[in-house]
Coordinates of C-alpha atoms and ligand atoms in Angstrom, one line a residue:
Chain A
M73 CA 149.7 68.2 71.7
I74 CA 149.0 72.1 72.1
E75 CA 145.1 71.4 72.5
K76 CA 146.1 69.1 75.4
N77 CA 148.3 71.6 77.2
L78 CA 145.6 74.4 76.7
N79 CA 143.0 71.6 78.2
Q80 CA 145.5 71.1 81.2
I81 CA 146.3 75.0 81.8
F82 CA 142.5 75.6 81.6
Q83 CA 141.4 72.9 84.2
A84 CA 144.3 74.2 86.4
R85 CA 142.6 77.8 86.4
I86 CA 139.2 76.0 87.2
D87 CA 140.7 74.0 90.0
S88 CA 142.2 77.3 91.3
E89 CA 138.8 79.2 91.4
E90 CA 139.9 81.6 88.9
K91 CA 137.0 82.6 86.7
I92 CA 137.0 82.1 83.2
E93 CA 136.3 85.3 81.2
A94 CA 134.8 85.5 77.1
R95 CA 138.0 86.4 75.5
D96 CA 139.9 83.3 77.4
W97 CA 140.4 79.9 75.6
M98 CA 138.1 77.0 76.7
P99 CA 137.4 73.9 75.5
E100 CA 134.7 73.6 72.5
K101 CA 132.5 71.6 74.8
Y102 CA 132.7 74.0 77.7
R103 CA 131.3 76.5 75.5
Q104 CA 128.7 74.7 74.0
T105 CA 127.9 73.3 77.6
L106 CA 127.3 77.0 79.0
I107 CA 125.4 78.2 75.7
R108 CA 123.2 75.3 76.2
Q109 CA 122.8 75.9 80.0
I110 CA 122.8 79.7 79.7
S111 CA 120.0 79.7 77.1
Q112 CA 117.7 77.1 78.6
H113 CA 118.1 79.1 81.4
A114 CA 117.1 82.4 79.8
H115 CA 114.0 80.7 77.8
S116 CA 113.0 79.4 81.5
E117 CA 112.6 83.0 82.8
V118 CA 110.8 84.3 79.7
V119 CA 108.4 81.1 79.4
G120 CA 107.9 81.3 83.3
M121 CA 106.4 84.8 82.7
L122 CA 103.3 83.0 81.2
P123 CA 101.9 80.9 83.8
E124 CA 102.2 83.7 86.1
G125 CA 101.2 86.3 83.7
N126 CA 97.8 84.5 83.9
W127 CA 96.8 85.7 86.8
I128 CA 98.0 89.7 86.5
T129 CA 94.4 90.6 85.3
R130 CA 92.9 88.8 88.3
A131 CA 94.9 89.6 91.0
P132 CA 92.9 90.3 94.2
S133 CA 94.3 93.5 95.3
L134 CA 96.0 96.3 93.8
R135 CA 98.6 95.6 96.0
R136 CA 99.2 92.1 94.9
K137 CA 98.5 93.4 91.1
V138 CA 101.5 95.7 91.4
A139 CA 103.7 93.1 93.0
L140 CA 103.0 90.6 90.6
L141 CA 103.6 92.8 87.5
A142 CA 106.8 93.8 89.0
K143 CA 107.7 90.2 89.2
V144 CA 107.0 88.9 86.0
Q145 CA 108.8 91.9 84.7
D146 CA 111.9 91.1 86.6
E147 CA 111.7 87.8 85.0
A148 CA 111.7 89.4 81.4
G149 CA 114.8 91.1 82.9
H150 CA 116.5 88.5 84.0
G151 CA 115.8 86.6 80.5
L152 CA 117.7 89.7 79.0
Y153 CA 120.8 89.4 81.4
L154 CA 121.2 86.0 80.7
Y155 CA 120.6 86.2 76.9
S156 CA 123.4 88.6 77.2
A157 CA 125.2 86.3 79.3
A158 CA 125.3 83.8 76.2
E159 CA 126.1 86.1 73.5
T160 CA 129.6 86.7 75.3
L161 CA 129.9 82.9 74.2
G162 CA 129.1 83.7 70.4
A163 CA 125.7 82.6 70.5
K164 CA 123.1 85.2 68.8
R165 CA 119.7 85.5 70.7
S166 CA 117.6 85.7 67.8
D167 CA 119.2 82.0 67.3
L168 CA 118.7 81.2 70.2
I169 CA 115.1 82.2 70.4
Q170 CA 114.5 80.6 67.3
Q171 CA 115.9 77.1 69.1
L172 CA 113.0 78.0 71.7
L173 CA 110.1 78.4 69.2
D174 CA 111.1 75.4 67.0
G175 CA 111.0 73.1 69.9
T176 CA 114.8 72.2 69.7
A177 CA 116.0 74.0 72.9
K178 CA 114.4 73.1 76.2
Y179 CA 113.2 75.3 79.2
S180 CA 112.4 74.7 82.8
S181 CA 109.6 71.8 82.8
I182 CA 107.8 73.3 86.0
F183 CA 106.5 76.4 83.3
N184 CA 104.3 73.6 81.5
Y185 CA 102.3 73.2 84.5
P186 CA 99.1 75.0 84.6
T187 CA 98.4 77.8 87.1
L188 CA 94.5 77.2 88.2
S189 CA 93.9 79.5 91.1
W190 CA 95.4 82.8 92.8
A191 CA 97.0 80.7 95.5
D192 CA 99.4 78.9 92.5
I193 CA 100.8 82.6 92.3
G194 CA 101.6 82.1 96.0
A195 CA 103.0 78.4 95.8
I196 CA 105.1 79.3 92.7
G197 CA 107.0 82.2 94.6
W198 CA 107.3 80.3 97.4
L199 CA 108.0 76.7 95.6
V200 CA 109.6 77.5 92.4
D201 CA 111.2 80.7 93.1
G202 CA 112.5 78.9 96.4
A203 CA 113.6 75.8 93.9
A204 CA 115.3 78.1 91.6
I205 CA 117.4 80.0 94.3
M206 CA 118.8 76.9 95.9
N207 CA 120.2 76.4 92.1
Q208 CA 121.1 80.1 91.5
V209 CA 123.0 80.5 94.6
M210 CA 125.2 77.8 93.3
L211 CA 125.7 79.3 90.0
C212 CA 126.8 82.6 91.6
R213 CA 130.1 80.9 92.1
T214 CA 130.1 79.0 88.5
S215 CA 133.3 79.3 86.9
Y216 CA 132.1 81.1 84.0
G217 CA 132.4 84.9 85.1
P218 CA 129.8 86.5 82.7
Y219 CA 127.2 83.6 84.1
A220 CA 128.5 84.0 87.2
R221 CA 127.8 88.0 87.6
A222 CA 124.4 87.5 86.0
M223 CA 123.3 85.1 88.6
V224 CA 124.4 87.4 91.2
R225 CA 122.1 90.0 90.0
I226 CA 119.5 87.7 89.6
C227 CA 119.6 86.0 92.8
K228 CA 118.7 88.9 94.5
E229 CA 115.8 89.6 92.7
E230 CA 114.9 85.8 93.3
S231 CA 114.6 85.9 97.0
F232 CA 112.5 88.6 97.2
H233 CA 110.3 86.8 94.8
Q234 CA 110.3 84.0 97.1
R235 CA 109.2 86.1 100.0
Q236 CA 106.5 87.7 98.0
G237 CA 105.1 84.2 97.2
Y238 CA 105.4 83.1 100.5
E239 CA 103.7 86.6 102.0
I240 CA 100.7 85.3 99.7
M241 CA 100.7 82.1 101.2
I242 CA 100.4 83.6 104.8
A243 CA 97.5 85.5 104.0
L244 CA 95.8 82.6 102.6
S245 CA 96.5 80.2 105.1
K246 CA 95.5 82.9 108.0
G247 CA 92.5 83.7 105.8
S248 CA 89.0 82.0 105.6
E249 CA 88.3 78.1 105.2
E250 CA 87.9 78.6 101.6
Q251 CA 91.5 80.5 101.4
K252 CA 93.3 78.0 103.4
A253 CA 91.9 75.0 101.4
M254 CA 93.0 77.0 98.1
A255 CA 96.3 77.4 99.6
Q256 CA 96.8 73.5 100.6
D257 CA 95.6 72.6 96.9
A258 CA 98.2 75.0 95.2
L259 CA 100.7 72.7 97.5
N260 CA 99.4 69.8 96.6
R261 CA 100.0 70.4 93.3
W262 CA 103.3 72.5 93.3
W263 CA 105.3 70.2 95.7
W264 CA 106.0 67.4 93.4
P265 CA 106.8 69.5 90.3
S266 CA 109.2 71.9 92.4
L267 CA 111.4 68.8 93.7
M268 CA 111.7 67.7 89.9
M269 CA 112.9 71.1 88.8
F270 CA 116.2 69.8 90.1
G271 CA 116.4 67.2 87.4
P272 CA 116.8 63.5 87.3
N273 CA 118.5 61.4 90.2
D274 CA 122.6 61.8 90.4
A275 CA 122.8 58.4 89.0
E276 CA 120.5 59.1 86.3
S277 CA 121.9 62.8 85.0
K278 CA 124.1 62.5 82.4
H279 CA 125.5 66.3 82.3
T280 CA 126.3 66.3 86.1
A281 CA 129.8 64.7 86.2
Q282 CA 131.4 66.8 83.6
S283 CA 129.9 70.0 84.7
M284 CA 130.8 69.4 88.5
A285 CA 134.7 68.8 87.0
W286 CA 134.3 72.4 85.3
K287 CA 132.4 73.9 88.1
I288 CA 130.0 75.0 85.9
K289 CA 127.6 73.2 88.9
R290 CA 129.0 72.9 92.3
K291 CA 126.4 70.8 94.0
T292 CA 124.5 67.3 92.4
N293 CA 120.7 67.5 91.7
D294 CA 120.1 65.3 94.7
E295 CA 122.2 67.6 96.9
L296 CA 120.4 70.7 95.7
R297 CA 116.8 68.8 96.1
Q298 CA 117.8 67.4 99.7
A299 CA 118.5 71.2 100.5
F300 CA 115.5 72.3 99.0
V301 CA 113.3 69.9 101.2
D302 CA 115.0 70.7 104.5
A303 CA 114.5 74.4 104.1
T304 CA 110.9 74.2 103.0
V305 CA 109.5 71.7 105.5
P306 CA 109.8 74.0 108.4
Q307 CA 107.9 76.8 106.4
A308 CA 105.0 74.5 105.3
E309 CA 104.6 74.0 109.0
Y310 CA 104.5 77.7 110.0
L311 CA 101.5 77.8 107.3
G312 CA 99.8 75.1 108.9
L313 CA 99.8 73.4 105.5
T314 CA 100.5 69.8 104.8
I315 CA 103.2 68.5 102.1
P316 CA 101.4 65.8 100.2
D317 CA 104.1 63.1 101.0
A318 CA 103.3 60.2 103.7
D319 CA 107.1 59.1 103.6
L320 CA 108.3 63.0 104.7
K321 CA 109.6 62.5 107.9
W322 CA 112.9 63.8 109.9
N323 CA 115.8 61.4 109.8
E324 CA 117.9 62.1 113.0
E325 CA 120.8 60.1 112.0
R326 CA 121.3 61.9 108.2
G327 CA 120.3 65.2 109.7
H328 CA 117.8 65.8 106.9
Y329 CA 114.3 65.0 106.0
D330 CA 113.7 61.6 104.2
F331 CA 111.2 61.9 101.8
G332 CA 109.4 59.9 99.2
P333 CA 110.0 58.6 95.7
I334 CA 109.4 60.9 92.9
D335 CA 107.5 60.2 89.9
W336 CA 109.7 60.1 87.1
D337 CA 107.3 58.8 84.6
E338 CA 105.4 62.3 84.9
F339 CA 108.8 64.2 84.8
W340 CA 109.7 62.4 81.7
Q341 CA 106.1 63.1 80.2
V342 CA 106.4 66.4 80.5
V343 CA 110.2 66.9 79.5
K344 CA 109.1 65.1 76.1
G345 CA 106.4 67.7 75.2
Y346 CA 103.4 65.9 77.1
G347 CA 102.8 68.2 79.8
Q348 CA 99.3 70.2 80.2
C349 CA 100.9 73.5 79.3
N350 CA 103.6 72.5 76.7
K351 CA 102.1 73.2 73.6
E352 CA 100.2 76.5 74.8
R353 CA 103.6 77.9 76.2
I354 CA 105.4 77.7 72.9
A355 CA 102.4 78.8 71.1
A356 CA 102.0 82.0 73.0
R357 CA 105.5 82.7 72.4
R358 CA 105.5 82.0 68.8
K359 CA 102.3 84.2 68.8
A360 CA 104.4 87.3 70.3
E361 CA 107.2 86.6 67.9
E362 CA 104.9 86.7 64.7
E363 CA 102.6 89.6 65.8
G364 CA 106.0 91.6 67.1
E365 CA 107.7 90.8 63.4
W366 CA 106.4 94.1 61.7
V367 CA 106.8 96.2 65.0
R368 CA 111.0 94.8 64.8
E369 CA 110.9 95.7 61.0
A370 CA 109.8 98.9 61.4
A371 CA 112.1 99.7 64.5
L372 CA 114.9 98.8 61.9
A373 CA 113.8 100.6 59.1
Y374 CA 113.6 103.6 61.1
A375 CA 116.6 103.4 62.8
E376 CA 118.3 103.0 59.2
K377 CA 116.7 106.0 57.9
Q378 CA 118.1 108.0 60.6
R379 CA 121.6 106.5 60.1
I380 CA 121.4 107.6 56.6
K381 CA 120.1 111.1 57.4
K382 CA 123.1 111.5 59.8
E383 CA 125.2 110.4 57.4
N384 CA 124.4 112.9 54.6
Q385 CA 124.5 115.6 57.4
K386 CA 128.1 114.6 57.9
T387 CA 128.9 114.9 54.1
K388 CA 127.4 118.3 53.9
V389 CA 129.4 119.4 56.8
A390 CA 132.3 118.1 55.0
Chain B
M167 CA 78.0 121.2 95.4
N168 CA 81.1 121.4 97.9
K169 CA 84.8 121.0 97.4
Q170 CA 84.9 117.3 99.0
Q171 CA 82.5 116.3 95.9
A172 CA 84.8 117.9 93.8
I173 CA 87.8 116.3 95.1
F174 CA 86.0 113.2 95.2
D175 CA 84.8 113.3 91.6
L176 CA 88.4 114.1 90.4
A177 CA 90.1 111.7 92.3
L178 CA 87.9 108.9 91.4
W179 CA 88.2 110.1 87.6
M180 CA 92.0 110.1 87.5
G181 CA 91.9 106.8 89.7
D182 CA 89.5 105.1 87.2
N183 CA 91.2 106.0 83.9
T184 CA 94.5 104.8 85.2
L185 CA 93.5 101.7 86.5
I186 CA 91.3 100.5 83.4
L187 CA 94.4 101.5 81.2
G188 CA 97.0 100.2 83.7
H189 CA 95.1 96.7 83.7
R190 CA 94.6 96.8 79.9
L191 CA 98.5 97.2 79.7
S192 CA 99.2 94.5 81.8
E193 CA 97.3 92.1 79.7
L194 CA 100.3 92.2 77.6
C195 CA 103.1 91.7 80.1
G196 CA 104.9 88.4 78.6
H197 CA 103.3 89.0 75.0
G198 CA 105.5 92.1 74.0
P199 CA 107.0 92.1 70.5
I200 CA 110.3 92.6 71.9
L201 CA 111.6 91.4 75.5
E202 CA 112.6 95.2 75.9
Q203 CA 109.5 96.8 75.2
D204 CA 107.6 94.2 77.2
I205 CA 109.6 95.3 80.1
A206 CA 108.9 99.2 79.0
L207 CA 105.2 98.6 78.7
T208 CA 104.8 96.8 82.0
N209 CA 107.0 99.6 83.4
I210 CA 104.1 102.0 82.1
A211 CA 101.3 99.7 83.6
L212 CA 103.0 99.6 86.9
D213 CA 103.2 103.6 86.9
L214 CA 99.5 103.7 86.3
V215 CA 98.1 101.1 88.2
G216 CA 100.4 102.6 91.2
Q217 CA 98.8 106.0 90.4
S218 CA 95.8 104.9 90.5
R219 CA 96.0 103.3 93.9
M220 CA 96.8 106.9 95.1
W221 CA 93.8 108.7 93.7
L222 CA 91.2 105.6 94.6
S223 CA 92.8 106.1 98.3
L224 CA 92.5 110.0 98.0
A225 CA 88.9 109.2 96.8
G226 CA 88.2 107.1 99.9
E227 CA 89.7 109.3 102.6
V228 CA 87.8 112.3 101.1
E229 CA 84.1 110.3 101.0
G230 CA 84.8 109.4 104.6
K231 CA 82.9 106.0 104.1
D232 CA 86.0 104.1 104.8
R233 CA 86.2 102.8 101.2
T234 CA 89.7 101.6 100.4
E235 CA 91.6 101.5 97.0
D236 CA 90.3 97.7 96.7
D237 CA 86.5 98.8 97.5
F238 CA 86.6 101.0 94.8
A239 CA 88.8 98.5 91.9
Y240 CA 86.8 95.6 93.2
Y241 CA 83.5 95.8 94.6
R242 CA 82.2 98.5 92.3
G243 CA 79.5 97.6 89.1
E244 CA 80.3 98.9 85.6
R245 CA 77.9 101.8 85.8
D246 CA 80.1 103.2 88.8
F247 CA 83.2 103.6 86.9
T248 CA 84.0 106.7 85.7
N249 CA 86.6 106.3 83.4
V250 CA 86.8 107.3 79.7
K251 CA 85.8 105.0 77.2
L252 CA 89.3 105.2 75.5
V253 CA 91.2 103.2 77.7
E254 CA 88.7 100.3 77.8
M255 CA 89.7 99.8 74.0
P256 CA 91.2 96.4 73.3
N257 CA 94.8 95.7 72.5
H258 CA 94.4 94.8 69.2
H259 CA 98.0 95.2 68.0
W260 CA 101.2 96.9 68.9
G261 CA 100.3 100.0 66.5
Y262 CA 96.7 100.3 68.1
V263 CA 98.4 100.0 71.9
I264 CA 101.1 102.5 71.3
A265 CA 98.2 105.3 69.5
R266 CA 96.1 104.7 72.4
Q267 CA 98.7 105.2 75.2
F268 CA 100.0 108.3 73.1
I269 CA 96.6 109.9 72.9
Y270 CA 96.3 109.6 76.8
D271 CA 99.6 110.1 77.8
A272 CA 99.2 113.6 75.7
H273 CA 96.1 114.7 77.6
H274 CA 97.7 112.9 81.0
L275 CA 100.7 115.1 80.8
A276 CA 98.6 118.1 80.2
I277 CA 96.0 117.7 82.9
L278 CA 98.7 116.8 85.5
E279 CA 100.7 119.9 84.5
Q280 CA 97.6 121.6 85.8
L281 CA 97.1 119.4 88.7
V282 CA 100.4 120.2 90.3
D283 CA 99.2 123.6 91.2
S284 CA 95.9 122.2 92.5
S285 CA 94.6 124.2 95.5
D286 CA 94.1 121.1 97.3
Q287 CA 97.0 119.8 98.7
A288 CA 96.5 115.8 98.2
I289 CA 95.7 116.3 94.5
A290 CA 98.7 118.1 94.1
D291 CA 100.7 115.6 95.9
I292 CA 100.0 112.8 93.9
A293 CA 100.2 115.0 90.6
A294 CA 103.7 115.5 91.2
K295 CA 104.4 112.4 91.9
A296 CA 102.7 111.0 88.8
I297 CA 104.1 113.9 85.9
K298 CA 107.5 112.6 86.3
E299 CA 106.0 109.3 85.1
V300 CA 104.0 110.3 82.7
Q301 CA 106.4 112.5 81.0
Y302 CA 108.5 109.2 80.3
H303 CA 105.4 107.8 79.0
L304 CA 104.5 110.1 76.7
R305 CA 108.3 110.4 75.5
F306 CA 108.2 106.5 75.0
S307 CA 104.9 106.4 73.1
S308 CA 106.1 109.2 70.8
E309 CA 109.2 107.6 69.9
W310 CA 106.9 104.6 69.1
M311 CA 104.6 106.8 67.1
I312 CA 107.3 108.4 65.1
R313 CA 108.9 105.2 64.5
M314 CA 106.2 103.4 63.0
G315 CA 105.0 106.2 61.5
D316 CA 108.4 107.0 59.5
G317 CA 109.3 103.0 59.5
T318 CA 107.7 100.6 57.0
A319 CA 104.7 101.2 54.9
V320 CA 103.2 98.5 57.1
S321 CA 104.0 100.1 60.3
H322 CA 102.4 103.6 59.1
E323 CA 99.3 101.9 57.8
K324 CA 98.7 100.3 61.2
A325 CA 99.7 103.6 63.3
Q326 CA 97.3 105.8 60.8
T327 CA 94.6 103.3 61.0
S328 CA 94.7 103.0 64.7
L329 CA 94.6 106.8 65.0
E330 CA 91.7 107.2 62.8
D331 CA 89.5 104.4 64.7
L332 CA 90.6 105.9 68.0
A333 CA 89.9 109.6 67.1
P334 CA 86.2 109.7 68.0
Y335 CA 87.4 108.8 71.5
I336 CA 89.8 111.6 72.2
K337 CA 87.3 114.6 72.7
S338 CA 85.8 112.9 75.9
L339 CA 89.2 113.4 77.9
T340 CA 88.4 117.0 77.8
L341 CA 84.6 117.1 78.3
T342 CA 83.0 119.3 81.3
D343 CA 80.3 118.7 83.5
E344 CA 79.0 120.9 86.0
I345 CA 81.0 119.3 89.0
S346 CA 84.1 119.3 86.8
T347 CA 83.5 123.2 85.9
F348 CA 83.1 123.6 89.4
A349 CA 86.3 121.9 90.6
A350 CA 88.2 124.1 88.0
A351 CA 86.7 127.5 89.1
E352 CA 87.7 126.5 92.6
G353 CA 91.5 125.7 91.3
I354 CA 90.9 122.0 92.3
G355 CA 90.8 120.5 88.9
F356 CA 92.1 121.5 85.6
D357 CA 90.9 123.5 82.6
A358 CA 89.5 121.2 80.1
G359 CA 89.9 123.9 77.4
R360 CA 93.5 124.4 78.4
V361 CA 94.2 120.9 78.2
E362 CA 92.6 120.0 75.0
Q363 CA 94.5 122.7 73.5
E364 CA 97.8 121.3 74.7
A365 CA 97.4 117.9 74.1
W366 CA 96.7 118.7 70.6
A367 CA 99.7 120.6 70.2
T368 CA 101.9 118.3 71.5
M369 CA 100.3 115.3 69.2
Q370 CA 100.4 117.2 66.5
K371 CA 104.3 118.0 66.7
V372 CA 105.0 114.4 67.2
L373 CA 102.8 113.4 64.4
E374 CA 104.5 115.6 61.8
E375 CA 107.6 114.2 62.7
A376 CA 105.8 110.7 62.4
T377 CA 104.5 111.6 59.1
L378 CA 101.1 110.8 60.5
K379 CA 97.9 112.6 60.5
L380 CA 95.1 113.0 63.4
E381 CA 92.4 115.2 63.1
P382 CA 89.9 116.3 65.8
S383 CA 86.8 114.0 64.7
E384 CA 83.7 115.6 63.9
Y385 CA 81.7 113.0 65.9
Y386 CA 82.8 111.8 69.1
H387 CA 81.7 109.1 71.9
K388 CA 80.2 110.5 75.0
G389 CA 79.5 108.8 78.0
G390 CA 82.5 106.9 80.2
K391 CA 82.2 109.3 83.3
Q392 CA 78.4 109.0 83.6
G393 CA 79.0 105.1 83.8
L394 CA 78.2 104.4 80.4
H395 CA 80.9 102.0 78.8
T396 CA 81.6 99.8 75.8
E397 CA 81.1 96.5 75.6
H398 CA 84.6 95.9 76.5
M399 CA 84.0 96.9 80.1
G400 CA 82.0 94.2 81.3
F401 CA 84.7 91.8 80.4
I402 CA 87.3 93.8 82.1
L403 CA 85.7 93.9 85.3
A404 CA 84.3 90.6 85.3
E405 CA 88.0 89.3 84.8
M406 CA 89.6 91.8 87.0
Q407 CA 87.2 91.4 90.0
S408 CA 86.4 87.5 89.5
V409 CA 88.9 86.1 92.2
V410 CA 87.7 88.8 94.9
R411 CA 83.9 88.4 93.9
A412 CA 83.8 84.9 94.2
M413 CA 85.1 84.8 97.8
P414 CA 83.9 88.2 99.0
G415 CA 84.8 89.9 102.3
N416 CA 88.5 87.9 102.3
T417 CA 92.0 89.9 103.1
W418 CA 94.3 88.9 100.1
Ligands
FE2_619 FE1 113.9 84.5 87.4
FE2_620 FE1 112.1 84.8 89.6

């Protein structure tokens, strides 16, 4: 009876656009949904460092090297904000990381695709950060306060990443024939996986309805995907590159671009762990975790020694 | 020998050292032991590559042959790089990376403390920008030397072994040659003897707190500035220059 009332009050707060804060009562399922979503998001930021990190040492100018380093570093920062947001819900960062390492937590499948040329760094910034922004702009208004505030900070940096990626694409597509071909090849490989980033079609998506009611999500997967296509097609045209979709065309009536069918078999293959890089990404995170173990232990041991020292000094003074 | 040559020589040496060390640190981005430390180390990499860009651009200007920072970074072979061997050493583990950084930072700061007063304004300007960053680098690496040295038995051992392994690479940071001696005499460059003294004093103070030991090595590795490097250097350049060399002449 009381639970039912609380639920009603909670939903009424959501409906009147109040932000839910860490100490507020919330349905257990709301909490669990958020922990799952925020931690997946955090893992995506951290795993997302790997495909781009793959090109830091080969960036073709010092200016690009610095920009890429700064970008990948930003993603680490995003991971931190998001783990902190998840911790406000009672989750522990070390537990969440453990879930990533043992394969029980998911992260964005896009990062299981390989980065094969320098142009991929441009394409990722332009398309992958671009798709992420569509999702994240929406999340700036998500109903859970700490998550919404983390997203506001993150969004600013993501749009910078997107511009930076697009700028790489401009340089390549205005460059030599070889560079242009490299840019086109990257677009060919990243286009469809970027569309898949928005998740299954609405009819197929199991979490969407409840998340919409709780205003964790405010737009459906298909709405976001459409917005992304509409925004990106003119950008590809400006570059003089061709989007690899024969069915892509402007639909006057809908006021949107129509686009061809997504290969959902490929989507599920990668989600289920059989993308090109799933194993390598997790192995890289595990390696960092294992090699860092003695470092974390040393830091803890030192901090503990310092604490004891301070305590002894205090008792001496007293 | 003239002043232009002395400025060129110094700017190139500073630029090569910071580039190769920054590159080494950049290899670790995304692989750090703790997310916070990953960010911190990447910061240092960013600072160093940023400084390298200023030094190499200066080298290009005084040389007057229209070479850019990228010409120096991407279109020179191994024998033309003047960096010390210390900065080429691989990222074996966190303890080794920090020890390498600590040794470099202590010298780097002592060098910059003199270069801020260089009679050449361009050098003084770059040094003034860099010195604030390097003060932070030294604080970071010192704190980690202490944490490792006074942490667990394992961390102590790793830090101590790393210092011993790196000891023969320290001296080359303060070796002189005809042109660096000229630069020092003209007030363009730095007095290497003073740098050596100050860097060792800095290191010993930190290491004492860390309960670690470091002695000047009786034998040390020469080369570096003369273009003779370790076996690692070829791989660093092969990787760093691969895209540019595969499609030379392009703008990126
Ligand atoms: Fe991000
Ligand atoms: Fe990003």
